[in-house]
mmCIF file of C-alpha atoms in Angstrom:
data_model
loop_
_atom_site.group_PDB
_atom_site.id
_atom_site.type_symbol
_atom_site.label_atom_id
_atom_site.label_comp_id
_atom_site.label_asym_id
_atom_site.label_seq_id
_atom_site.Cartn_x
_atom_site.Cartn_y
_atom_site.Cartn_z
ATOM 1 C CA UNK A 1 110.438 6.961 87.612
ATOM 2 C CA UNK A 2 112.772 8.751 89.922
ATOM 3 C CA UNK A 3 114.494 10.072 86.603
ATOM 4 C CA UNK A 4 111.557 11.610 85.305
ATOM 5 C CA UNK A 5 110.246 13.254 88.730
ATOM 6 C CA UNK A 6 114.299 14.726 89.085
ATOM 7 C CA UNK A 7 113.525 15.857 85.485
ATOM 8 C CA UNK A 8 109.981 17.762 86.030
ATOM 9 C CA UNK A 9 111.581 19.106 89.230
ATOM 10 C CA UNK A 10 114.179 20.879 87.699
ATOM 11 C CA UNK A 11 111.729 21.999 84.921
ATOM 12 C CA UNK A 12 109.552 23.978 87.561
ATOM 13 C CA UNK A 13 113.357 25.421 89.105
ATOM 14 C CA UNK A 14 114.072 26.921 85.838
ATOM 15 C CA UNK A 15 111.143 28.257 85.473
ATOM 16 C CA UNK A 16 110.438 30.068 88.886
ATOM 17 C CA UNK A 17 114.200 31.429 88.472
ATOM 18 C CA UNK A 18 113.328 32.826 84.244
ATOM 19 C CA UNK A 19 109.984 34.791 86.392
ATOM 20 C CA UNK A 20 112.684 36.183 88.488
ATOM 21 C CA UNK A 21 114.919 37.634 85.765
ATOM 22 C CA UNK A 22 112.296 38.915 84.308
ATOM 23 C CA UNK A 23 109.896 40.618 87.183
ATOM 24 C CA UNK A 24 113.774 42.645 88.070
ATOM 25 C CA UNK A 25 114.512 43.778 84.376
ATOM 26 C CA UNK A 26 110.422 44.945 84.147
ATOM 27 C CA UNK A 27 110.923 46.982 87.872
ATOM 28 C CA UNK A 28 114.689 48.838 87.537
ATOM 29 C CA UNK A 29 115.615 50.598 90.537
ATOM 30 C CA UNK A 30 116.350 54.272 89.427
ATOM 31 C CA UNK A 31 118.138 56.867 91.542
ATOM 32 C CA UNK A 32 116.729 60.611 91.920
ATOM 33 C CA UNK A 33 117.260 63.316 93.565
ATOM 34 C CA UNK A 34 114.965 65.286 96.002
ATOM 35 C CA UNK A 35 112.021 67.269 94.717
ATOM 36 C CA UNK A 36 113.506 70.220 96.219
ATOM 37 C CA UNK A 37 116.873 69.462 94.132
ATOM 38 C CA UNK A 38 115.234 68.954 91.280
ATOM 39 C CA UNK A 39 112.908 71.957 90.578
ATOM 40 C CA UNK A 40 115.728 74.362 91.478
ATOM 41 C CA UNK A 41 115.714 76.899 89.338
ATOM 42 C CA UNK A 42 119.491 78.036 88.788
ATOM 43 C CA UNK A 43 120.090 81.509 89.792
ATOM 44 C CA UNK A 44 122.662 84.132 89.116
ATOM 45 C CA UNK A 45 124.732 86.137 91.616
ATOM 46 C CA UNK A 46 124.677 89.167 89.356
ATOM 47 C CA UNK A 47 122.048 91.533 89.968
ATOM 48 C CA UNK A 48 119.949 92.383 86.972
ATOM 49 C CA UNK A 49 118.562 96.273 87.180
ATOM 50 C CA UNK A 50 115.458 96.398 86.091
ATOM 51 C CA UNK A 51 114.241 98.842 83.807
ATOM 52 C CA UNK A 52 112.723 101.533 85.950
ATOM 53 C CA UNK A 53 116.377 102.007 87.317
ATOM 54 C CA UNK A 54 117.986 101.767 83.848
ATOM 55 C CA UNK A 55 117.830 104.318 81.049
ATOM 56 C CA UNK A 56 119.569 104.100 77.311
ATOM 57 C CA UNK A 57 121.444 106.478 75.452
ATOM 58 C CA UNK A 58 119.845 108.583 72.595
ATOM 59 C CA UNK A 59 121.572 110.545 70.383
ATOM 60 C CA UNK A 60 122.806 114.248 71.956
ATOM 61 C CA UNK A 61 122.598 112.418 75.499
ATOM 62 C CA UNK A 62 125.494 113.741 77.561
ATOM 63 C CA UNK A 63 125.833 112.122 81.490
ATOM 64 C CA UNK A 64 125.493 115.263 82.661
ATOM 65 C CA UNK A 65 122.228 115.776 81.041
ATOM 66 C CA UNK A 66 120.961 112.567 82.082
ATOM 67 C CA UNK A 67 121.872 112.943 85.761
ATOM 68 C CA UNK A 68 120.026 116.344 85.559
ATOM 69 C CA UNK A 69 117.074 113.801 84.161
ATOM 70 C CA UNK A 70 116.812 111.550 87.211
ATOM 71 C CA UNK A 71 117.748 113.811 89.903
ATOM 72 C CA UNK A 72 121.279 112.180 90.315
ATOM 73 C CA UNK A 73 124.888 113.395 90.684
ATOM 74 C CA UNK A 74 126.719 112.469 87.521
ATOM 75 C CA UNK A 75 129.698 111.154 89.586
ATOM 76 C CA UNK A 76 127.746 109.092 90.978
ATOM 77 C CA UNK A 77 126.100 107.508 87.383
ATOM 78 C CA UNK A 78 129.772 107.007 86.664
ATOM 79 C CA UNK A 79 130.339 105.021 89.460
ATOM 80 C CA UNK A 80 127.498 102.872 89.382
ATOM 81 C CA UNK A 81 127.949 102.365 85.476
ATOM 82 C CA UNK A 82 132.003 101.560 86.154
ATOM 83 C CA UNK A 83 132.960 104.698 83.802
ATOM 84 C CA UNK A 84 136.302 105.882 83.600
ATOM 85 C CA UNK A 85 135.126 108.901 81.375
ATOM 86 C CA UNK A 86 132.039 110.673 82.157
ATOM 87 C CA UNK A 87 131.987 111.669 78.004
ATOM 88 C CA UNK A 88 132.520 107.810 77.055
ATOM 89 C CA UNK A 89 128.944 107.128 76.634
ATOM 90 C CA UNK A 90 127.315 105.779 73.659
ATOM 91 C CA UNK A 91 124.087 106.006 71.618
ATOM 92 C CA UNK A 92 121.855 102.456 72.361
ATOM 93 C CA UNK A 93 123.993 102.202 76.025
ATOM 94 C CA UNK A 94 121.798 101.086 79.009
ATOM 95 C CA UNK A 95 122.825 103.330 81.862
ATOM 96 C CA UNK A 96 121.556 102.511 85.635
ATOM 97 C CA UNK A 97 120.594 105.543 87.226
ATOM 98 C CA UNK A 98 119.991 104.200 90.591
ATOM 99 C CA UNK A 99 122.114 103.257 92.608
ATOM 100 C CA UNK A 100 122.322 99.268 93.669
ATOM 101 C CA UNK A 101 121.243 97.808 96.063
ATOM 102 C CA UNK A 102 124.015 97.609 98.440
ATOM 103 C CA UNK A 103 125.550 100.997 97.701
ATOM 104 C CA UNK A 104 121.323 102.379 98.467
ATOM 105 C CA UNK A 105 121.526 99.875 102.037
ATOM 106 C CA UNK A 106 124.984 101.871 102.971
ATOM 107 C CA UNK A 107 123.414 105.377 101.987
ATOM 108 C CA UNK A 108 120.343 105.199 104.376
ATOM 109 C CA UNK A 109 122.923 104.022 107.248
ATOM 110 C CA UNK A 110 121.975 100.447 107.205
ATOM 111 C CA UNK A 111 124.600 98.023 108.169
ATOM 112 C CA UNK A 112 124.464 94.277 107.666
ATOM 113 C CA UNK A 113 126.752 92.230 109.426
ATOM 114 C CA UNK A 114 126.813 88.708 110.723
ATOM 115 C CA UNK A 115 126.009 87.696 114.468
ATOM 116 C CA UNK A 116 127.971 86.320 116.466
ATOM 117 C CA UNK A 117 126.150 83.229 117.871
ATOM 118 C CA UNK A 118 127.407 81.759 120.657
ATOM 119 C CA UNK A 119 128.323 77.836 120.604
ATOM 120 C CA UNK A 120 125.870 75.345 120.535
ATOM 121 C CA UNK A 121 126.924 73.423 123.729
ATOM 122 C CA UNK A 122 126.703 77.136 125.384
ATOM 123 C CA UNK A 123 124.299 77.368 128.435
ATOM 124 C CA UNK A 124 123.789 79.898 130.621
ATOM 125 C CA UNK A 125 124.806 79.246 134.085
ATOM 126 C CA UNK A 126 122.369 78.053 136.236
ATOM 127 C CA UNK A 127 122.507 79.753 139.581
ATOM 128 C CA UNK A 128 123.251 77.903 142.839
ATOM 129 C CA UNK A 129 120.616 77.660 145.494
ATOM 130 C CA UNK A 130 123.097 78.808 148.137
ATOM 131 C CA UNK A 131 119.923 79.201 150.525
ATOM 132 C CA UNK A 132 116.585 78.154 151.364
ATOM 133 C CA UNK A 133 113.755 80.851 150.627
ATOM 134 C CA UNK A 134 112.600 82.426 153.565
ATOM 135 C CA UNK A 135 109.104 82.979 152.800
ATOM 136 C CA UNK A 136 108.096 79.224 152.309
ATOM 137 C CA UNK A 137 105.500 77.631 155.288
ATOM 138 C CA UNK A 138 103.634 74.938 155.850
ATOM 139 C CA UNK A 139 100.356 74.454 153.719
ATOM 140 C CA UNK A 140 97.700 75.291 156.317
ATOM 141 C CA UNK A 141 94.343 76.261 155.807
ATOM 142 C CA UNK A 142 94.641 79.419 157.527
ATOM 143 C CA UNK A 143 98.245 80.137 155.890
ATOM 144 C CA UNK A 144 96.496 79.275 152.267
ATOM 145 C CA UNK A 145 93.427 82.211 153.577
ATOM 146 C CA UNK A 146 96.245 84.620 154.369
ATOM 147 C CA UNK A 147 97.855 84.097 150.611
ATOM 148 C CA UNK A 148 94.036 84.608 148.884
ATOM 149 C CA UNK A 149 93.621 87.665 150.851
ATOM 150 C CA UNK A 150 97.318 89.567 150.038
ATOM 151 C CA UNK A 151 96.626 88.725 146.626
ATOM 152 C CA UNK A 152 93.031 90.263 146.605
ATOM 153 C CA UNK A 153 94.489 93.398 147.820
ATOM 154 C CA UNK A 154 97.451 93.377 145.201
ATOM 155 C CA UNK A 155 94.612 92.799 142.565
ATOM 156 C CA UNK A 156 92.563 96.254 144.206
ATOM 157 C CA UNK A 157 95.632 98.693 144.697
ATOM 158 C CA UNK A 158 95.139 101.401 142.002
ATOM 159 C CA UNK A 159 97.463 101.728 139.061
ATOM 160 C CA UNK A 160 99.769 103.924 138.002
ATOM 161 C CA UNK A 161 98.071 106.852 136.070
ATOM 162 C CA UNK A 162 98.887 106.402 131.897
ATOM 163 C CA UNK A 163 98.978 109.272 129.721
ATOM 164 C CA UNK A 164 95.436 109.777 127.540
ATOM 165 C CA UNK A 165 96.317 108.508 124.281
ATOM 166 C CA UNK A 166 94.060 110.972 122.555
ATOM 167 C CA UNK A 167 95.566 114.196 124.253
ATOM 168 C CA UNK A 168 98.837 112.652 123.481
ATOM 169 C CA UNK A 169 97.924 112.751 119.599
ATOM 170 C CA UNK A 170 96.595 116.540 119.769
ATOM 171 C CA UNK A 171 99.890 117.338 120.960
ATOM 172 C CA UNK A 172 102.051 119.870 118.688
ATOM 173 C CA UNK A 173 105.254 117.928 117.543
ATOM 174 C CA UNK A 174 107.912 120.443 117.213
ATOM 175 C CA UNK A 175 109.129 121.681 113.331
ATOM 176 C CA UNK A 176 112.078 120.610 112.481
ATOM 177 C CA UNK A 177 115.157 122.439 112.533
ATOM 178 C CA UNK A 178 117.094 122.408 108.670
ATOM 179 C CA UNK A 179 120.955 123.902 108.743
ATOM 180 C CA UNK A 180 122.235 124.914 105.542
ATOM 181 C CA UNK A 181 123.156 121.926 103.010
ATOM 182 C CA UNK A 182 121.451 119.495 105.336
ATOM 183 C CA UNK A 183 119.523 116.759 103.520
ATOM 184 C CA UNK A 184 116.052 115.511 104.238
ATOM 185 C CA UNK A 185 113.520 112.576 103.274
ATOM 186 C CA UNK A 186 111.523 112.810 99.889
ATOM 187 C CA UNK A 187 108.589 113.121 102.315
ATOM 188 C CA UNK A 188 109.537 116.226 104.031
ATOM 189 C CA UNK A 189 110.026 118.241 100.425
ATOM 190 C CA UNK A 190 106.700 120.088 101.872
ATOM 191 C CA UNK A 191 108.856 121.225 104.619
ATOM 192 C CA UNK A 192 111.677 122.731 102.174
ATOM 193 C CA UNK A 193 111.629 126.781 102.477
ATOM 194 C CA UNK A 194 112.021 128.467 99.142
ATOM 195 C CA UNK A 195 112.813 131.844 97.804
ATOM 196 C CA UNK A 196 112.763 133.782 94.602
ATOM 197 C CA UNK A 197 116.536 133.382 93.199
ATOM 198 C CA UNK A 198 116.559 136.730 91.926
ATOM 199 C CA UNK A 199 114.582 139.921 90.829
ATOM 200 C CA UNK A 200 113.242 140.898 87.499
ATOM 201 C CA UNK A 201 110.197 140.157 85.328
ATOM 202 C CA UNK A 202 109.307 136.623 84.320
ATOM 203 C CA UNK A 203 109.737 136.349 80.161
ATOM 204 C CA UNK A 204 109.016 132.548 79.992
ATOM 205 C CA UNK A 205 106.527 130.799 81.990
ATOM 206 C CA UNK A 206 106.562 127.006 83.210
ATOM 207 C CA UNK A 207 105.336 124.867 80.059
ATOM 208 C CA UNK A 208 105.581 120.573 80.799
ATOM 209 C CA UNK A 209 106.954 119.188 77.450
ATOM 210 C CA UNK A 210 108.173 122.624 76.350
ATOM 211 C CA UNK A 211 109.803 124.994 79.107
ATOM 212 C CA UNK A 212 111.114 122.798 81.926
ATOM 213 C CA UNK A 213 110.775 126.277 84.016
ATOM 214 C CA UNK A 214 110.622 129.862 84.252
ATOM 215 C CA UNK A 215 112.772 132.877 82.892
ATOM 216 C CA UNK A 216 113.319 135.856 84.876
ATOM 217 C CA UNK A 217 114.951 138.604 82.672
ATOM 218 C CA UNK A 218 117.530 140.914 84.122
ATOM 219 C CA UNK A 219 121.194 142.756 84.208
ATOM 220 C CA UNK A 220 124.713 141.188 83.624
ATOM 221 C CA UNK A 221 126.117 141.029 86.569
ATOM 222 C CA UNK A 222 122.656 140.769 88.563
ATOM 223 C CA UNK A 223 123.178 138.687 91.879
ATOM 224 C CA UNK A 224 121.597 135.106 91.351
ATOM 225 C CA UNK A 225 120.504 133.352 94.613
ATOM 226 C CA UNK A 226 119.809 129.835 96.000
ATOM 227 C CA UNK A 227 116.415 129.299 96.340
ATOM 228 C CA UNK A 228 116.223 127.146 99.219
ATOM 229 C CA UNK A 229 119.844 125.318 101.332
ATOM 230 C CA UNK A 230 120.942 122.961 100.386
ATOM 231 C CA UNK A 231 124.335 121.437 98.554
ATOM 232 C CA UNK A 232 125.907 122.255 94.965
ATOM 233 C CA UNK A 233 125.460 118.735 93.054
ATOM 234 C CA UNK A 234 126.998 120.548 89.931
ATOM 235 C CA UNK A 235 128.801 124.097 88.555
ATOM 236 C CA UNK A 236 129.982 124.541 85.400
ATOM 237 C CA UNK A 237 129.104 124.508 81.709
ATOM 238 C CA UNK A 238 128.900 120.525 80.683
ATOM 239 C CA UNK A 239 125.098 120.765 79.546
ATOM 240 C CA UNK A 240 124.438 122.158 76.486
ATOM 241 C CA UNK A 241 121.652 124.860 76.057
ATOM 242 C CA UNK A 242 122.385 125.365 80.077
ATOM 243 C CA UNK A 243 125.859 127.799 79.658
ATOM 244 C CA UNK A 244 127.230 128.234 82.798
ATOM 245 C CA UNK A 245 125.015 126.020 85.367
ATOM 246 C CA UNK A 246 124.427 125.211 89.068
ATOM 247 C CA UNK A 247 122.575 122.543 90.321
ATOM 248 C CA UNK A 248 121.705 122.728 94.354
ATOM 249 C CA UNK A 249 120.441 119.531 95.639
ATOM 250 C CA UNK A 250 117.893 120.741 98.390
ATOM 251 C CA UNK A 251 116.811 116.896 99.624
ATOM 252 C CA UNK A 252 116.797 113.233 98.711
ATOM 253 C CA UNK A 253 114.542 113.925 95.652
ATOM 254 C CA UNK A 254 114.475 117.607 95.290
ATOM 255 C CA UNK A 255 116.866 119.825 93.252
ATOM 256 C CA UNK A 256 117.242 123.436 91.899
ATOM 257 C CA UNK A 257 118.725 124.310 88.370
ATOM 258 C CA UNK A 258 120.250 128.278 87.768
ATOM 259 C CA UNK A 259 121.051 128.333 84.173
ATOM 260 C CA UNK A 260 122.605 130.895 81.571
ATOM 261 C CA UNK A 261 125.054 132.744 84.264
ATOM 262 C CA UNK A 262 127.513 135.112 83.129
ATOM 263 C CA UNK A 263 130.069 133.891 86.379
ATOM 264 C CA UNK A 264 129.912 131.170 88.781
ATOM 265 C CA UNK A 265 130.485 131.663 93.032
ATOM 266 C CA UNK A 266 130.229 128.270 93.956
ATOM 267 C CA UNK A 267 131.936 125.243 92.968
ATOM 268 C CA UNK A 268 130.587 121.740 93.463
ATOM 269 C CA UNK A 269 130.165 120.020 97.019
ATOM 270 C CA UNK A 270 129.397 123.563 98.526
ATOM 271 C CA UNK A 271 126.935 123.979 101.131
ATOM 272 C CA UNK A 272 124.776 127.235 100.475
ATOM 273 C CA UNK A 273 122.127 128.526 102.547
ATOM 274 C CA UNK A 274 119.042 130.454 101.528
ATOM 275 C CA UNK A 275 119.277 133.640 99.679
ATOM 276 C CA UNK A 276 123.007 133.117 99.488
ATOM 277 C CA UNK A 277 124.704 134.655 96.224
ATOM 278 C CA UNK A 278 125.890 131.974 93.771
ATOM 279 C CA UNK A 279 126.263 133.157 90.335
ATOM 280 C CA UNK A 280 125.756 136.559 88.441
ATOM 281 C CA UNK A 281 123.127 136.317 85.966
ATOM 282 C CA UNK A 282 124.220 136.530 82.177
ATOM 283 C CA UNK A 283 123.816 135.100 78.597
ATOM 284 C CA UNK A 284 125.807 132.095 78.340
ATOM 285 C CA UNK A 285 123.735 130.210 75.633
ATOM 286 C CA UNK A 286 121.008 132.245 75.587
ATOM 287 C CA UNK A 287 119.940 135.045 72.890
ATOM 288 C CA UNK A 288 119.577 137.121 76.055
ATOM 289 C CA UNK A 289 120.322 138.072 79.591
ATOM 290 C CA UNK A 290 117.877 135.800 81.667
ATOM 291 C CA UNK A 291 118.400 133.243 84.647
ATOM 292 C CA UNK A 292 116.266 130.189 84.011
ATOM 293 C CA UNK A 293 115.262 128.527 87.111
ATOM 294 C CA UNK A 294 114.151 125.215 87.486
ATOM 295 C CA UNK A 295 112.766 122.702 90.045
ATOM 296 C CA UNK A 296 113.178 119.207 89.591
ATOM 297 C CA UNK A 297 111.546 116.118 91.797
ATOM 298 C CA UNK A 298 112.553 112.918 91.494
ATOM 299 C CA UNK A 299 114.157 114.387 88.027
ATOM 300 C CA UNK A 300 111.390 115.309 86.624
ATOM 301 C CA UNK A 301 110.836 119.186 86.139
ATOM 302 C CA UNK A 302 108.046 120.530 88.382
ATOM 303 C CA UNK A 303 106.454 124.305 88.237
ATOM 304 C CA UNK A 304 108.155 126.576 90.138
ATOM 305 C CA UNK A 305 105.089 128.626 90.965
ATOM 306 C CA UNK A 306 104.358 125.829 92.758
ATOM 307 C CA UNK A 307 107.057 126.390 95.498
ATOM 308 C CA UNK A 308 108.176 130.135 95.501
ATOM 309 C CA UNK A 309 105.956 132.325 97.451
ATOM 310 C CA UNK A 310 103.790 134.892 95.704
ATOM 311 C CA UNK A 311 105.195 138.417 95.055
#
């Protein structure tokens, strides 16, 4: 009898313990990482230009041209595009023409640099009561009657006068002041002051899609101006269909373009100022003696009619 109740004892044992095995193999304990880990998405340090700021090569594309295009200095496209040879460029290249993002931060005079914090454990010292305050007394009910009444009068002494915020907005700001080759914001073009470049009858008017600006004919030799200060982003004869060139960079977005010289007065990096003589008008690359003047904003050629007063 004993036998058989040791027997059905260790029957039930077995049993419980198989349940055991089994529940832990059904329920495996599996490790994973936080949600945050897991949905990372993996990102690269490069930046990627996007396509606005990007521009590929076509066939007759020289980097002069296509600084001309976007308003830019073509030593600058070769830095930004890590070109040892401003003529190395090739048909189906992707160019950036705008700067990145850390050479456009330094530009507008934006520094970022870490702060010194100091240590944690650092507080600020706490300082000493090295007297007692002579204005504390005794809570009375006449001393608490004094207090309402100082603070009434505090509460009634007039105010200093402010200025009227609405005669303050009538008020005349003062023009600015622009010396020669200085720079301004794309939103003070309107500001810009802007002269004919030279004299003579206009042969070609302002056509978008067809004549990028206007052709004044003339002499060789005739004095060719700058039509506004500003600073020579380019002189010389790299463009074709241009002949002798100069390019005067009059803000952030605006430029000027003086085309088919016969001689050049400037060179680049030049600051000119306003009716100051930069080239003699001529022929170069043209079936006849002309200056073709252009205005450019944001690159894009813009009717000069538009910013030369009326004669």
């Amino acid at each position: 009898m004993k036998q058989k109740t040791h027997f059905i004892l260790l029957t039930m044992t077995i049993g419980l313990l198989s349940a055991c095995s089994s529940t832990l193999r059904q329920a495996p304990v599996v490790d994973r990482l936080p949600p945050s880990a897991e949905t990372r998405p993996a990102t690269s340090g490069a930046e990627a230009p996007s396509e606005a700021r990007t521009v590929t090569v076509k066939k007759g594309d020289t980097l002069l041209r296509i600084a001309l295009d976007h308003g830019q200095n073509y030593r600058d496209l070769a830095a930004w595009n890590n070109l040892a040879d401003v003529d190395d460029i090739k048909v189906g290249q992707v160019l950036r023409v705008a700067p990145p993002e850390h050479v456009a931060a330094s530009a507008s005079g934006v520094q970022t640099s870490p702060i010194a914090m100091p240590p944690s454990d650092t507080r600020a010292p706490v300082p000493k009561k090295t007297a007692p305050r002579g204005d504390k007394r005794v809570y009375t009910d006449a001393t608490l009657a004094e207090m309402q009444k100082n603070e009434a009068g505090q509460k009634g002494a007039p105010k200093p006068e402010r200025a009227d915020p609405a005669v303050a907005a009538v008020r005349p700001a003062a023009p600015p002041v622009l010396a020669p080759g200085s720079m301004v914001s794309a939103t003070d073009d309107e500001k810009l002051s802007w002269m004919w470049p030279s004299d003579g009858k206009i042969v070609a008017t302002f056509e978008e899609g067809k004549n990028k600006g206007i052709d004044i004919a003339g002499k060789a030799g005739q004095h060719v101006m700058a039509a506004g200060a500003g600073k020579v982003l380019y002189a010389g004869s790299g463009i074709r269909g241009y002949g002798n060139l100069v390019i005067v960079k009059h803000s952030n977005s605006m430029l000027s373009a003086y085309a088919h010289n016969r001689s050049l007065l400037v060179k680049e990096g030049d600051s000119v100022t306003k009716g100051e003589k930069i080239a003699e008008m001529g022929d170069s690359d043209a079936d006849s003696i002309k200056l073709h003047f252009e205005i450019r904003q944001q690159g894009k050629p813009v009717d000069p009619s538009r910013f030369l007063p009326a004669r």
